[in-house]
């Protein structure tokens, strides 16, 4: 299984901190956001490679980080998507397709956004997908209607099979929100490869999950613990204050 890290975006909401530096490599204490995530994922036996997709401006910074850190057992591959501005970015879905094509990927995929601190292990997610034998997404209960209106929302049955998914619904049909973590099995990769040409949105990783829910069987794993989404300067400084000593 390949671990695909979507890290190509320009984090405009973090201002000068990320004007010339990738958000996933910002430090929380002694470790970067991405480094903390890889510390967990690298321990999963099913994972055999970490693939990090970056824009052209940040790719050399990721290469330097990879060479300096070097503490992980699984190989790390940096994929440069060739873009240099926010206006010319490919979008998360097209970045994934770009990496799949460039590296001839034909394997199960764990796809993650690299700007979160997680308080559970991705091993649990992988085990869930192995049990269900389908592509999977994560979910968590979100009581706030306002927050549900800003994310993907799913409806599931008693076995956590996904029956419906909507992006940023005005009237959410459930309280199950979807964070940006996905498993796409090898048997579904043909759907992934042709998703954009068949109408899938390009920008957010949730666009692909929404498309896949409509075209194949997917299950949703309820997160066993929380996460901390670093989406602004305020949340970054909160993360340093709360978790910088861990």
Short mmCIF file of N, CA, C and O in Angstrom, two decimals, residues 65-188:
data_model
loop_
_atom_site.label_atom_id
_atom_site.label_comp_id
_atom_site.label_asym_id
_atom_site.label_seq_id
_atom_site.Cartn_x
_atom_site.Cartn_y
_atom_site.Cartn_z
N UNK A 65 14.30 18.39 3.47
CA UNK A 65 13.75 17.84 4.72
C UNK A 65 13.90 16.32 4.75
O UNK A 65 14.31 15.75 5.77
N UNK A 66 13.58 15.66 3.65
CA UNK A 66 13.69 14.19 3.59
C UNK A 66 15.12 13.74 3.86
O UNK A 66 15.35 12.79 4.63
N UNK A 67 16.07 14.41 3.26
CA UNK A 67 17.48 14.02 3.42
C UNK A 67 18.00 14.30 4.83
O UNK A 67 18.85 13.57 5.34
N UNK A 68 17.49 15.35 5.45
CA UNK A 68 17.96 15.71 6.79
C UNK A 68 17.32 14.85 7.88
O UNK A 68 17.97 14.49 8.85
N UNK A 69 16.02 14.56 7.72
CA UNK A 69 15.31 13.79 8.76
C UNK A 69 15.69 12.31 8.68
O UNK A 69 16.29 11.78 9.59
N UNK A 70 15.27 11.66 7.61
CA UNK A 70 15.72 10.30 7.32
C UNK A 70 15.53 9.27 8.40
O UNK A 70 16.29 8.31 8.48
N UNK A 71 14.52 9.44 9.27
CA UNK A 71 14.38 8.49 10.38
C UNK A 71 13.35 7.41 10.11
O UNK A 71 13.10 6.57 10.97
N UNK A 72 12.73 7.41 8.94
CA UNK A 72 11.65 6.47 8.67
C UNK A 72 12.16 5.25 7.90
O UNK A 72 13.12 5.33 7.13
N UNK A 73 11.52 4.12 8.14
CA UNK A 73 11.95 2.86 7.53
C UNK A 73 11.54 2.76 6.07
O UNK A 73 12.28 2.20 5.25
N UNK A 74 10.37 3.29 5.73
CA UNK A 74 9.86 3.17 4.37
C UNK A 74 10.42 4.29 3.51
O UNK A 74 10.62 5.41 3.99
N UNK A 75 10.69 4.03 2.23
CA UNK A 75 11.24 5.07 1.36
C UNK A 75 10.25 6.22 1.16
O UNK A 75 9.03 6.02 1.18
N UNK A 76 10.79 7.43 0.96
CA UNK A 76 9.98 8.62 0.70
C UNK A 76 10.29 9.13 -0.69
O UNK A 76 11.45 9.33 -1.06
N UNK A 77 9.24 9.34 -1.49
CA UNK A 77 9.38 9.88 -2.84
C UNK A 77 8.66 11.23 -2.89
O UNK A 77 7.49 11.33 -2.53
N UNK A 78 9.38 12.26 -3.35
CA UNK A 78 8.78 13.58 -3.52
C UNK A 78 8.40 13.75 -4.99
O UNK A 78 9.24 13.57 -5.88
N UNK A 79 7.14 14.07 -5.24
CA UNK A 79 6.65 14.29 -6.61
C UNK A 79 6.40 15.78 -6.80
O UNK A 79 5.61 16.39 -6.08
N UNK A 80 7.09 16.38 -7.76
CA UNK A 80 6.94 17.79 -8.10
C UNK A 80 5.87 17.92 -9.18
O UNK A 80 6.03 17.39 -10.29
N UNK A 81 4.76 18.62 -8.87
CA UNK A 81 3.67 18.71 -9.85
C UNK A 81 3.87 19.82 -10.88
O UNK A 81 3.03 20.02 -11.76
N UNK A 82 4.97 20.58 -10.75
CA UNK A 82 5.32 21.56 -11.78
C UNK A 82 4.66 22.92 -11.64
O UNK A 82 4.97 23.83 -12.42
N UNK A 83 3.79 23.12 -10.66
CA UNK A 83 3.09 24.40 -10.53
C UNK A 83 3.84 25.33 -9.59
O UNK A 83 4.52 24.89 -8.67
N UNK A 84 3.68 26.66 -9.84
CA UNK A 84 4.44 27.63 -9.06
C UNK A 84 3.58 28.70 -8.40
O UNK A 84 4.10 29.52 -7.64
N UNK A 85 2.28 28.74 -8.68
CA UNK A 85 1.41 29.74 -8.08
C UNK A 85 0.10 29.11 -7.64
O UNK A 85 -0.28 28.03 -8.13
N UNK A 86 -0.60 29.81 -6.76
CA UNK A 86 -1.90 29.35 -6.32
C UNK A 86 -2.89 29.32 -7.49
O UNK A 86 -3.77 28.46 -7.56
N UNK A 87 -2.71 30.26 -8.41
CA UNK A 87 -3.62 30.36 -9.55
C UNK A 87 -3.45 29.21 -10.54
O UNK A 87 -4.39 28.83 -11.24
N UNK A 88 -2.25 28.65 -10.62
CA UNK A 88 -2.00 27.56 -11.59
C UNK A 88 -1.98 26.18 -10.94
O UNK A 88 -1.68 25.19 -11.62
N UNK A 89 -2.31 26.10 -9.65
CA UNK A 89 -2.28 24.80 -8.96
C UNK A 89 -3.20 23.80 -9.65
O UNK A 89 -4.23 24.16 -10.23
N UNK A 90 -2.83 22.54 -9.57
CA UNK A 90 -3.62 21.48 -10.21
C UNK A 90 -4.89 21.16 -9.43
O UNK A 90 -5.90 20.75 -10.00
N UNK A 91 -4.85 21.31 -8.12
CA UNK A 91 -5.94 20.85 -7.26
C UNK A 91 -5.60 19.48 -6.71
O UNK A 91 -4.86 18.70 -7.33
N UNK A 92 -6.13 19.15 -5.54
CA UNK A 92 -5.75 17.93 -4.84
C UNK A 92 -6.03 16.67 -5.63
O UNK A 92 -5.23 15.72 -5.64
N UNK A 93 -7.17 16.62 -6.32
CA UNK A 93 -7.52 15.41 -7.07
C UNK A 93 -6.57 15.22 -8.25
O UNK A 93 -6.04 14.13 -8.50
N UNK A 94 -6.32 16.30 -8.99
CA UNK A 94 -5.41 16.20 -10.13
C UNK A 94 -3.97 15.94 -9.69
O UNK A 94 -3.20 15.29 -10.41
N UNK A 95 -3.59 16.42 -8.51
CA UNK A 95 -2.27 16.08 -7.98
C UNK A 95 -2.14 14.58 -7.74
O UNK A 95 -1.11 13.97 -8.05
N UNK A 96 -3.19 13.99 -7.20
CA UNK A 96 -3.18 12.54 -6.98
C UNK A 96 -3.06 11.80 -8.30
O UNK A 96 -2.26 10.87 -8.45
N UNK A 97 -3.84 12.21 -9.29
CA UNK A 97 -3.79 11.56 -10.61
C UNK A 97 -2.42 11.75 -11.25
O UNK A 97 -1.91 10.83 -11.90
N UNK A 98 -1.83 12.93 -11.07
CA UNK A 98 -0.50 13.21 -11.61
C UNK A 98 0.53 12.24 -11.04
O UNK A 98 1.34 11.66 -11.77
N UNK A 99 0.49 12.05 -9.71
CA UNK A 99 1.45 11.15 -9.06
C UNK A 99 1.22 9.70 -9.48
O UNK A 99 2.18 8.95 -9.72
N UNK A 100 -0.04 9.30 -9.59
CA UNK A 100 -0.35 7.94 -10.01
C UNK A 100 0.20 7.65 -11.40
O UNK A 100 0.76 6.58 -11.66
N UNK A 101 0.06 8.63 -12.28
CA UNK A 101 0.56 8.46 -13.65
C UNK A 101 2.08 8.50 -13.70
O UNK A 101 2.71 7.65 -14.34
N UNK A 102 2.68 9.46 -13.02
CA UNK A 102 4.13 9.62 -13.07
C UNK A 102 4.87 8.42 -12.49
O UNK A 102 5.91 8.00 -13.02
N UNK A 103 4.31 7.82 -11.43
CA UNK A 103 4.98 6.71 -10.75
C UNK A 103 4.39 5.34 -11.12
O UNK A 103 4.78 4.33 -10.55
N UNK A 104 3.46 5.33 -12.08
CA UNK A 104 2.80 4.08 -12.50
C UNK A 104 2.26 3.30 -11.30
O UNK A 104 2.49 2.10 -11.17
N UNK A 105 1.53 3.99 -10.45
CA UNK A 105 1.01 3.38 -9.22
C UNK A 105 -0.16 2.46 -9.54
O UNK A 105 -1.12 2.87 -10.19
N UNK A 106 -0.07 1.24 -9.06
CA UNK A 106 -1.15 0.26 -9.23
C UNK A 106 -1.23 -0.56 -7.94
O UNK A 106 -0.95 -1.75 -7.92
N UNK A 107 -1.61 0.10 -6.87
CA UNK A 107 -1.58 -0.50 -5.55
C UNK A 107 -2.66 0.17 -4.70
O UNK A 107 -3.16 1.24 -5.05
N UNK A 108 -3.03 -0.46 -3.59
CA UNK A 108 -3.93 0.19 -2.64
C UNK A 108 -3.29 1.50 -2.18
O UNK A 108 -2.07 1.59 -2.02
N UNK A 109 -4.14 2.52 -1.95
CA UNK A 109 -3.65 3.84 -1.58
C UNK A 109 -4.25 4.31 -0.26
O UNK A 109 -5.47 4.22 -0.06
N UNK A 110 -3.40 4.81 0.63
CA UNK A 110 -3.84 5.60 1.77
C UNK A 110 -3.56 7.04 1.40
O UNK A 110 -2.40 7.41 1.16
N UNK A 111 -4.59 7.87 1.30
CA UNK A 111 -4.44 9.25 0.85
C UNK A 111 -4.75 10.18 2.02
O UNK A 111 -5.83 10.09 2.62
N UNK A 112 -3.80 11.06 2.36
CA UNK A 112 -3.96 11.92 3.53
C UNK A 112 -3.60 13.36 3.20
O UNK A 112 -2.72 13.63 2.37
N UNK A 113 -4.29 14.30 3.84
CA UNK A 113 -3.90 15.70 3.81
C UNK A 113 -2.93 15.94 4.97
O UNK A 113 -3.14 15.45 6.07
N UNK A 114 -1.90 16.72 4.71
CA UNK A 114 -0.76 16.76 5.63
C UNK A 114 -0.79 17.93 6.60
O UNK A 114 0.26 18.38 7.04
N UNK A 115 -1.97 18.43 6.95
CA UNK A 115 -2.01 19.60 7.84
C UNK A 115 -2.85 19.33 9.09
O UNK A 115 -3.56 20.21 9.57
N UNK A 116 -2.75 18.12 9.61
CA UNK A 116 -3.50 17.73 10.80
C UNK A 116 -2.62 17.05 11.83
O UNK A 116 -1.69 16.31 11.47
N UNK A 117 -2.91 17.29 13.11
CA UNK A 117 -2.36 16.47 14.18
C UNK A 117 -3.42 15.44 14.54
O UNK A 117 -4.60 15.78 14.70
N UNK A 118 -3.01 14.20 14.66
CA UNK A 118 -3.97 13.11 14.87
C UNK A 118 -3.73 12.43 16.21
O UNK A 118 -2.58 12.24 16.62
N UNK A 119 -4.82 12.02 16.86
CA UNK A 119 -4.71 11.40 18.18
C UNK A 119 -5.20 9.95 18.14
O UNK A 119 -5.72 9.43 19.12
N UNK A 120 -5.00 9.33 17.00
CA UNK A 120 -5.28 7.91 16.79
C UNK A 120 -4.26 7.41 15.79
O UNK A 120 -3.49 8.20 15.22
N UNK A 121 -4.24 6.10 15.56
CA UNK A 121 -3.31 5.53 14.59
C UNK A 121 -4.02 5.17 13.29
O UNK A 121 -5.13 4.62 13.30
N UNK A 122 -3.37 5.48 12.18
CA UNK A 122 -3.91 5.08 10.89
C UNK A 122 -3.99 3.56 10.74
O UNK A 122 -4.66 3.06 9.85
N UNK A 123 -3.29 2.83 11.60
CA UNK A 123 -3.38 1.38 11.55
C UNK A 123 -4.82 0.93 11.75
O UNK A 123 -5.27 -0.03 11.11
N UNK A 124 -5.56 1.63 12.60
CA UNK A 124 -6.97 1.29 12.83
C UNK A 124 -7.78 1.45 11.55
O UNK A 124 -8.67 0.64 11.27
N UNK A 125 -7.49 2.47 10.80
CA UNK A 125 -8.18 2.75 9.54
C UNK A 125 -7.87 1.66 8.52
O UNK A 125 -8.75 1.14 7.83
N UNK A 126 -6.61 1.29 8.43
CA UNK A 126 -6.18 0.24 7.50
C UNK A 126 -6.83 -1.09 7.89
O UNK A 126 -7.31 -1.85 7.02
N UNK A 127 -6.87 -1.39 9.17
CA UNK A 127 -7.52 -2.63 9.64
C UNK A 127 -9.00 -2.65 9.26
O UNK A 127 -9.54 -3.69 8.87
N UNK A 128 -9.65 -1.50 9.39
CA UNK A 128 -11.07 -1.39 9.03
C UNK A 128 -11.28 -1.69 7.55
O UNK A 128 -12.18 -2.44 7.16
N UNK A 129 -10.43 -1.11 6.69
CA UNK A 129 -10.53 -1.35 5.25
C UNK A 129 -10.26 -2.82 4.92
O UNK A 129 -10.91 -3.41 4.04
N UNK A 130 -9.30 -3.43 5.62
CA UNK A 130 -9.03 -4.85 5.40
C UNK A 130 -10.24 -5.70 5.77
O UNK A 130 -10.54 -6.70 5.11
N UNK A 131 -10.94 -5.31 6.82
CA UNK A 131 -12.12 -6.03 7.25
C UNK A 131 -13.27 -5.88 6.25
O UNK A 131 -13.93 -6.87 5.89
N UNK A 132 -13.48 -4.67 5.77
CA UNK A 132 -14.61 -4.39 4.87
C UNK A 132 -14.31 -4.79 3.43
O UNK A 132 -15.22 -5.07 2.64
N UNK A 133 -13.03 -4.81 3.06
CA UNK A 133 -12.62 -5.13 1.68
C UNK A 133 -13.25 -4.18 0.66
O UNK A 133 -13.63 -4.58 -0.44
N UNK A 134 -13.39 -2.93 1.06
CA UNK A 134 -13.84 -1.88 0.14
C UNK A 134 -12.96 -0.65 0.33
O UNK A 134 -12.23 -0.54 1.33
N UNK A 135 -13.04 0.26 -0.60
CA UNK A 135 -12.44 1.57 -0.38
C UNK A 135 -13.18 2.24 0.78
O UNK A 135 -14.35 1.96 1.03
N UNK A 136 -12.48 3.11 1.51
CA UNK A 136 -13.05 3.65 2.74
C UNK A 136 -12.73 5.13 2.91
O UNK A 136 -11.74 5.64 2.37
N UNK A 137 -13.57 5.78 3.70
CA UNK A 137 -13.31 7.13 4.14
C UNK A 137 -13.40 7.15 5.67
O UNK A 137 -13.85 6.19 6.27
N UNK A 138 -12.95 8.22 6.27
CA UNK A 138 -13.11 8.40 7.71
C UNK A 138 -14.33 9.27 7.98
O UNK A 138 -14.82 9.98 7.09
N UNK A 139 -14.81 9.25 9.22
CA UNK A 139 -15.88 10.15 9.61
C UNK A 139 -15.80 10.40 11.11
O UNK A 139 -15.16 9.65 11.85
N UNK A 140 -16.41 11.47 11.54
CA UNK A 140 -16.53 11.75 12.97
C UNK A 140 -17.83 12.52 13.19
O UNK A 140 -18.33 13.21 12.30
N UNK A 141 -18.38 12.39 14.39
CA UNK A 141 -19.62 13.09 14.69
C UNK A 141 -19.34 14.57 14.93
O UNK A 141 -18.45 14.93 15.70
N UNK A 142 -20.12 15.40 14.24
CA UNK A 142 -19.96 16.85 14.35
C UNK A 142 -21.31 17.46 14.73
O UNK A 142 -22.23 17.50 13.91
N UNK A 143 -21.46 17.92 15.97
CA UNK A 143 -22.76 18.45 16.41
C UNK A 143 -23.11 19.81 15.81
O UNK A 143 -24.29 20.16 15.73
N UNK A 144 -22.11 20.56 15.36
CA UNK A 144 -22.35 21.91 14.86
C UNK A 144 -22.86 21.90 13.43
O UNK A 144 -22.15 21.47 12.51
N UNK A 145 -24.08 22.40 13.22
CA UNK A 145 -24.63 22.50 11.86
C UNK A 145 -23.77 23.44 11.01
O UNK A 145 -23.52 23.17 9.82
N UNK A 146 -23.30 24.52 11.62
CA UNK A 146 -22.48 25.49 10.88
C UNK A 146 -21.21 24.83 10.34
O UNK A 146 -20.81 25.06 9.20
N UNK A 147 -20.57 24.00 11.15
CA UNK A 147 -19.36 23.31 10.69
C UNK A 147 -19.68 22.24 9.66
O UNK A 147 -18.91 22.03 8.72
N UNK A 148 -20.80 21.56 9.81
CA UNK A 148 -21.22 20.56 8.82
C UNK A 148 -21.45 21.22 7.46
O UNK A 148 -21.22 20.60 6.42
N UNK A 149 -21.91 22.47 7.46
CA UNK A 149 -22.16 23.17 6.21
C UNK A 149 -20.88 23.57 5.49
O UNK A 149 -20.93 24.02 4.35
N UNK A 150 -19.74 23.34 6.14
CA UNK A 150 -18.46 23.69 5.53
C UNK A 150 -17.61 22.46 5.21
O UNK A 150 -16.42 22.59 4.91
N UNK A 151 -18.20 21.27 5.25
CA UNK A 151 -17.42 20.05 5.01
C UNK A 151 -18.26 19.01 4.29
O UNK A 151 -19.41 19.24 3.95
N UNK A 152 -17.68 17.84 4.05
CA UNK A 152 -18.42 16.72 3.50
C UNK A 152 -19.23 16.03 4.59
O UNK A 152 -18.75 15.88 5.72
N UNK A 153 -20.45 15.63 4.25
CA UNK A 153 -21.34 14.98 5.22
C UNK A 153 -21.88 13.70 4.59
O UNK A 153 -22.31 13.72 3.42
N UNK A 154 -21.86 12.60 5.35
CA UNK A 154 -22.31 11.32 4.81
C UNK A 154 -23.50 10.77 5.58
O UNK A 154 -23.72 11.10 6.74
N UNK A 155 -24.23 9.89 4.90
CA UNK A 155 -25.27 9.07 5.51
C UNK A 155 -24.80 7.63 5.39
O UNK A 155 -24.34 7.20 4.32
N UNK A 156 -24.89 6.86 6.48
CA UNK A 156 -24.41 5.48 6.49
C UNK A 156 -25.50 4.55 7.01
O UNK A 156 -26.45 4.98 7.66
N UNK A 157 -25.33 3.24 6.71
CA UNK A 157 -26.24 2.26 7.29
C UNK A 157 -25.63 1.67 8.57
O UNK A 157 -24.59 2.17 9.05
N UNK A 158 -26.21 0.62 9.10
CA UNK A 158 -25.75 0.06 10.38
C UNK A 158 -24.37 -0.57 10.27
O UNK A 158 -23.67 -0.72 11.28
N UNK A 159 -23.96 -0.95 9.08
CA UNK A 159 -22.62 -1.53 8.87
C UNK A 159 -21.60 -0.47 8.44
O UNK A 159 -20.49 -0.81 8.03
N UNK A 160 -21.98 0.80 8.52
CA UNK A 160 -21.13 1.93 8.13
C UNK A 160 -20.85 1.96 6.63
O UNK A 160 -19.87 2.55 6.19
N UNK A 161 -21.72 1.32 5.84
CA UNK A 161 -21.67 1.49 4.39
C UNK A 161 -22.19 2.88 4.05
O UNK A 161 -23.22 3.31 4.56
N UNK A 162 -21.47 3.59 3.19
CA UNK A 162 -21.85 4.96 2.85
C UNK A 162 -22.98 4.93 1.81
O UNK A 162 -22.83 4.37 0.73
N UNK A 163 -24.10 5.55 2.18
CA UNK A 163 -25.27 5.58 1.31
C UNK A 163 -25.34 6.88 0.51
O UNK A 163 -25.91 6.91 -0.59
N UNK A 164 -24.76 7.94 1.07
CA UNK A 164 -24.87 9.25 0.43
C UNK A 164 -23.77 10.16 0.98
O UNK A 164 -23.40 10.05 2.13
N UNK A 165 -23.27 11.03 0.12
CA UNK A 165 -22.30 12.04 0.56
C UNK A 165 -22.60 13.35 -0.12
O UNK A 165 -22.86 13.39 -1.33
N UNK A 166 -22.56 14.43 0.65
CA UNK A 166 -22.76 15.76 0.11
C UNK A 166 -21.64 16.67 0.59
O UNK A 166 -21.19 16.56 1.72
N UNK A 167 -21.20 17.56 -0.30
CA UNK A 167 -20.18 18.54 0.06
C UNK A 167 -20.86 19.84 0.47
O UNK A 167 -21.67 20.40 -0.28
N UNK A 168 -20.55 20.32 1.68
CA UNK A 168 -21.04 21.59 2.20
C UNK A 168 -22.55 21.75 2.02
O UNK A 168 -23.02 22.72 1.41
N UNK A 169 -23.33 20.82 2.55
CA UNK A 169 -24.78 20.89 2.37
C UNK A 169 -25.42 22.01 3.20
O UNK A 169 -25.02 22.24 4.35
N UNK A 170 -26.40 22.68 2.63
CA UNK A 170 -27.13 23.69 3.38
C UNK A 170 -27.94 23.04 4.51
O UNK A 170 -28.06 23.59 5.60
N UNK A 171 -28.49 21.87 4.21
CA UNK A 171 -29.26 21.13 5.21
C UNK A 171 -28.62 19.75 5.36
O UNK A 171 -28.94 18.82 4.62
N UNK A 172 -27.68 19.58 6.30
CA UNK A 172 -27.00 18.29 6.47
C UNK A 172 -27.98 17.17 6.81
O UNK A 172 -28.89 17.35 7.61
N UNK A 173 -27.76 16.00 6.21
CA UNK A 173 -28.64 14.85 6.44
C UNK A 173 -28.20 13.99 7.61
O UNK A 173 -28.88 13.03 7.96
N UNK A 174 -27.04 14.29 8.18
CA UNK A 174 -26.56 13.56 9.35
C UNK A 174 -25.55 14.43 10.07
O UNK A 174 -25.27 15.56 9.65
N UNK A 175 -24.97 13.89 11.14
CA UNK A 175 -23.90 14.59 11.86
C UNK A 175 -22.54 13.93 11.60
O UNK A 175 -21.59 14.21 12.32
N UNK A 176 -22.45 13.09 10.57
CA UNK A 176 -21.18 12.44 10.23
C UNK A 176 -20.40 13.33 9.26
O UNK A 176 -20.72 13.42 8.08
N UNK A 177 -19.36 13.96 9.76
CA UNK A 177 -18.48 14.79 8.93
C UNK A 177 -17.30 13.97 8.44
O UNK A 177 -16.88 13.00 9.08
N UNK A 178 -16.74 14.36 7.30
CA UNK A 178 -15.67 13.59 6.65
C UNK A 178 -14.37 14.38 6.62
O UNK A 178 -14.28 15.41 5.94
N UNK A 179 -13.34 13.94 7.36
CA UNK A 179 -12.02 14.58 7.28
C UNK A 179 -11.26 14.07 6.05
O UNK A 179 -11.66 13.08 5.43
N UNK A 180 -10.13 14.72 5.69
CA UNK A 180 -9.43 14.38 4.44
C UNK A 180 -8.47 13.20 4.55
O UNK A 180 -7.26 13.34 4.34
N UNK A 181 -9.03 12.01 4.85
CA UNK A 181 -8.23 10.79 4.93
C UNK A 181 -9.02 9.66 4.26
O UNK A 181 -10.17 9.41 4.64
N UNK A 182 -8.38 8.96 3.31
CA UNK A 182 -9.11 8.01 2.47
C UNK A 182 -8.25 6.79 2.17
O UNK A 182 -7.01 6.87 2.14
N UNK A 183 -8.91 5.66 1.92
CA UNK A 183 -8.24 4.48 1.38
C UNK A 183 -8.96 4.09 0.09
O UNK A 183 -10.17 3.87 0.09
N UNK A 184 -8.19 4.04 -0.99
CA UNK A 184 -8.72 3.59 -2.28
C UNK A 184 -8.03 2.29 -2.66
O UNK A 184 -6.80 2.25 -2.81
N UNK A 185 -8.81 1.23 -2.77
CA UNK A 185 -8.24 -0.08 -3.07
C UNK A 185 -7.86 -0.18 -4.54
O UNK A 185 -8.43 0.50 -5.41
N UNK A 186 -6.90 -1.06 -4.80
CA UNK A 186 -6.41 -1.27 -6.17
C UNK A 186 -7.56 -1.55 -7.14
O UNK A 186 -7.55 -1.07 -8.27
N UNK A 187 -8.57 -2.30 -6.69
CA UNK A 187 -9.67 -2.67 -7.60
C UNK A 187 -10.50 -1.46 -8.03
O UNK A 187 -11.24 -1.53 -9.00
N UNK A 188 -10.37 -0.33 -7.31
CA UNK A 188 -11.12 0.88 -7.64
C UNK A 188 -10.28 1.94 -8.34
O UNK A 188 -10.77 3.04 -8.64
#
